[in-house]
């Protein structure tokens, strides 16, 4: 089970040139779209509230207070590493770790920037046929 999720995570990273790209999900989109897969829970020991994705599009559990603080800054919270296949309502992007000029930074895998989205199973029209 764990190896499957590791493989899924690896599908969302490209290291074929020196740019080092990762697909990320923006939790701000989960909140704005009121996604039903977004869950919240409170840590009884610390009192901290966390949020996560039931769909495991991202596996990180994010502390809500830290997220809200970051959202109030100019750059916002940003994205977290994508570990599963997103659905249309997920806000996704590709983050580049390094920038540079010349051949070492020339993209040799442009399809990595294609959308990784799959249809939302909740809206799968085949169920109605
Ligand atoms: S399915 Fe997408 S929009 Fe919904 S909680 Fe997960 S990452 Fe966010
Ligand atoms: S720029 Fe292209 S080849 Fe380089 S890491 Fe990103 S996706 Fe891969």
mmCIF file with all atom_site columns, N, CA, C and O in Angstrom, residues 26-35 67 89-91:
data_model
loop_
_atom_site.group_PDB
_atom_site.id
_atom_site.type_symbol
_atom_site.label_atom_id
_atom_site.label_alt_id
_atom_site.label_comp_id
_atom_site.label_asym_id
_atom_site.label_entity_id
_atom_site.label_seq_id
_atom_site.pdbx_PDB_ins_code
_atom_site.Cartn_x
_atom_site.Cartn_y
_atom_site.Cartn_z
_atom_site.occupancy
_atom_site.B_iso_or_equiv
_atom_site.pdbx_formal_charge
_atom_site.auth_seq_id
_atom_site.auth_comp_id
_atom_site.auth_asym_id
_atom_site.auth_atom_id
_atom_site.pdbx_PDB_model_num
ATOM 1  N N  . UNK A 1 26 ? -3.010  23.155 -4.194 1.00 0.00 ? 26 UNK A N  1
ATOM 2  C CA . UNK A 1 26 ? -3.169  24.338 -3.351 1.00 0.00 ? 26 UNK A CA 1
ATOM 3  C C  . UNK A 1 26 ? -4.386  24.156 -2.446 1.00 0.00 ? 26 UNK A C  1
ATOM 4  O O  . UNK A 1 26 ? -5.521  24.165 -2.939 1.00 0.00 ? 26 UNK A O  1
ATOM 5  N N  . UNK A 1 27 ? -4.164  23.984 -1.138 1.00 0.00 ? 27 UNK A N  1
ATOM 6  C CA . UNK A 1 27 ? -5.307  23.788 -0.228 1.00 0.00 ? 27 UNK A CA 1
ATOM 7  C C  . UNK A 1 27 ? -6.287  24.958 -0.235 1.00 0.00 ? 27 UNK A C  1
ATOM 8  O O  . UNK A 1 27 ? -7.459  24.777 0.119  1.00 0.00 ? 27 UNK A O  1
ATOM 9  N N  . UNK A 1 28 ? -5.833  26.130 -0.632 1.00 0.00 ? 28 UNK A N  1
ATOM 10 C CA . UNK A 1 28 ? -6.770  27.266 -0.722 1.00 0.00 ? 28 UNK A CA 1
ATOM 11 C C  . UNK A 1 28 ? -7.920  26.918 -1.667 1.00 0.00 ? 28 UNK A C  1
ATOM 12 O O  . UNK A 1 28 ? -9.064  27.311 -1.437 1.00 0.00 ? 28 UNK A O  1
ATOM 13 N N  . UNK A 1 29 ? -7.626  26.158 -2.704 1.00 0.00 ? 29 UNK A N  1
ATOM 14 C CA . UNK A 1 29 ? -8.674  25.750 -3.654 1.00 0.00 ? 29 UNK A CA 1
ATOM 15 C C  . UNK A 1 29 ? -9.653  24.766 -3.035 1.00 0.00 ? 29 UNK A C  1
ATOM 16 O O  . UNK A 1 29 ? -10.850 24.788 -3.352 1.00 0.00 ? 29 UNK A O  1
ATOM 17 N N  . UNK A 1 30 ? -9.152  23.920 -2.146 1.00 0.00 ? 30 UNK A N  1
ATOM 18 C CA . UNK A 1 30 ? -10.029 22.942 -1.474 1.00 0.00 ? 30 UNK A CA 1
ATOM 19 C C  . UNK A 1 30 ? -11.074 23.675 -0.640 1.00 0.00 ? 30 UNK A C  1
ATOM 20 O O  . UNK A 1 30 ? -12.246 23.301 -0.607 1.00 0.00 ? 30 UNK A O  1
ATOM 21 N N  . UNK A 1 31 ? -10.619 24.732 0.040  1.00 0.00 ? 31 UNK A N  1
ATOM 22 C CA . UNK A 1 31 ? -11.524 25.484 0.921  1.00 0.00 ? 31 UNK A CA 1
ATOM 23 C C  . UNK A 1 31 ? -12.502 26.306 0.087  1.00 0.00 ? 31 UNK A C  1
ATOM 24 O O  . UNK A 1 31 ? -13.711 26.279 0.323  1.00 0.00 ? 31 UNK A O  1
ATOM 25 N N  . UNK A 1 32 ? -11.987 26.993 -0.912 1.00 0.00 ? 32 UNK A N  1
ATOM 26 C CA . UNK A 1 32 ? -12.856 27.852 -1.718 1.00 0.00 ? 32 UNK A CA 1
ATOM 27 C C  . UNK A 1 32 ? -13.920 27.053 -2.454 1.00 0.00 ? 32 UNK A C  1
ATOM 28 O O  . UNK A 1 32 ? -15.038 27.510 -2.638 1.00 0.00 ? 32 UNK A O  1
ATOM 29 N N  . UNK A 1 33 ? -13.575 25.834 -2.876 1.00 0.00 ? 33 UNK A N  1
ATOM 30 C CA . UNK A 1 33 ? -14.562 25.022 -3.609 1.00 0.00 ? 33 UNK A CA 1
ATOM 31 C C  . UNK A 1 33 ? -15.426 24.193 -2.655 1.00 0.00 ? 33 UNK A C  1
ATOM 32 O O  . UNK A 1 33 ? -16.277 23.435 -3.093 1.00 0.00 ? 33 UNK A O  1
ATOM 33 N N  . UNK A 1 34 ? -15.147 24.335 -1.337 1.00 0.00 ? 34 UNK A N  1
ATOM 34 C CA . UNK A 1 34 ? -15.899 23.572 -0.315 1.00 0.00 ? 34 UNK A CA 1
ATOM 35 C C  . UNK A 1 34 ? -15.910 22.087 -0.660 1.00 0.00 ? 34 UNK A C  1
ATOM 36 O O  . UNK A 1 34 ? -16.944 21.420 -0.630 1.00 0.00 ? 34 UNK A O  1
ATOM 37 N N  . UNK A 1 35 ? -14.747 21.595 -0.995 1.00 0.00 ? 35 UNK A N  1
ATOM 38 C CA . UNK A 1 35 ? -14.657 20.204 -1.447 1.00 0.00 ? 35 UNK A CA 1
ATOM 39 C C  . UNK A 1 35 ? -15.077 19.236 -0.331 1.00 0.00 ? 35 UNK A C  1
ATOM 40 O O  . UNK A 1 35 ? -14.627 19.345 0.815  1.00 0.00 ? 35 UNK A O  1
ATOM 41 N N  . UNK A 1 67 ? -1.756  27.607 8.229  1.00 0.00 ? 67 UNK A N  1
ATOM 42 C CA . UNK A 1 67 ? -2.263  27.867 6.878  1.00 0.00 ? 67 UNK A CA 1
ATOM 43 C C  . UNK A 1 67 ? -2.898  29.259 6.801  1.00 0.00 ? 67 UNK A C  1
ATOM 44 O O  . UNK A 1 67 ? -2.618  30.038 5.890  1.00 0.00 ? 67 UNK A O  1
ATOM 45 N N  . UNK A 1 89 ? -11.873 19.758 -9.461 1.00 0.00 ? 89 UNK A N  1
ATOM 46 C CA . UNK A 1 89 ? -11.965 20.878 -8.525 1.00 0.00 ? 89 UNK A CA 1
ATOM 47 C C  . UNK A 1 89 ? -10.642 21.155 -7.797 1.00 0.00 ? 89 UNK A C  1
ATOM 48 O O  . UNK A 1 89 ? -10.521 22.198 -7.138 1.00 0.00 ? 89 UNK A O  1
ATOM 49 N N  . UNK A 1 90 ? -9.677  20.288 -7.884 1.00 0.00 ? 90 UNK A N  1
ATOM 50 C CA . UNK A 1 90 ? -8.384  20.535 -7.228 1.00 0.00 ? 90 UNK A CA 1
ATOM 51 C C  . UNK A 1 90 ? -7.650  21.674 -7.937 1.00 0.00 ? 90 UNK A C  1
ATOM 52 O O  . UNK A 1 90 ? -7.600  21.709 -9.165 1.00 0.00 ? 90 UNK A O  1
ATOM 53 N N  . UNK A 1 91 ? -7.084  22.559 -7.148 1.00 0.00 ? 91 UNK A N  1
ATOM 54 C CA . UNK A 1 91 ? -6.264  23.645 -7.723 1.00 0.00 ? 91 UNK A CA 1
ATOM 55 C C  . UNK A 1 91 ? -4.822  23.155 -7.746 1.00 0.00 ? 91 UNK A C  1
ATOM 56 O O  . UNK A 1 91 ? -4.231  22.916 -6.689 1.00 0.00 ? 91 UNK A O  1
#
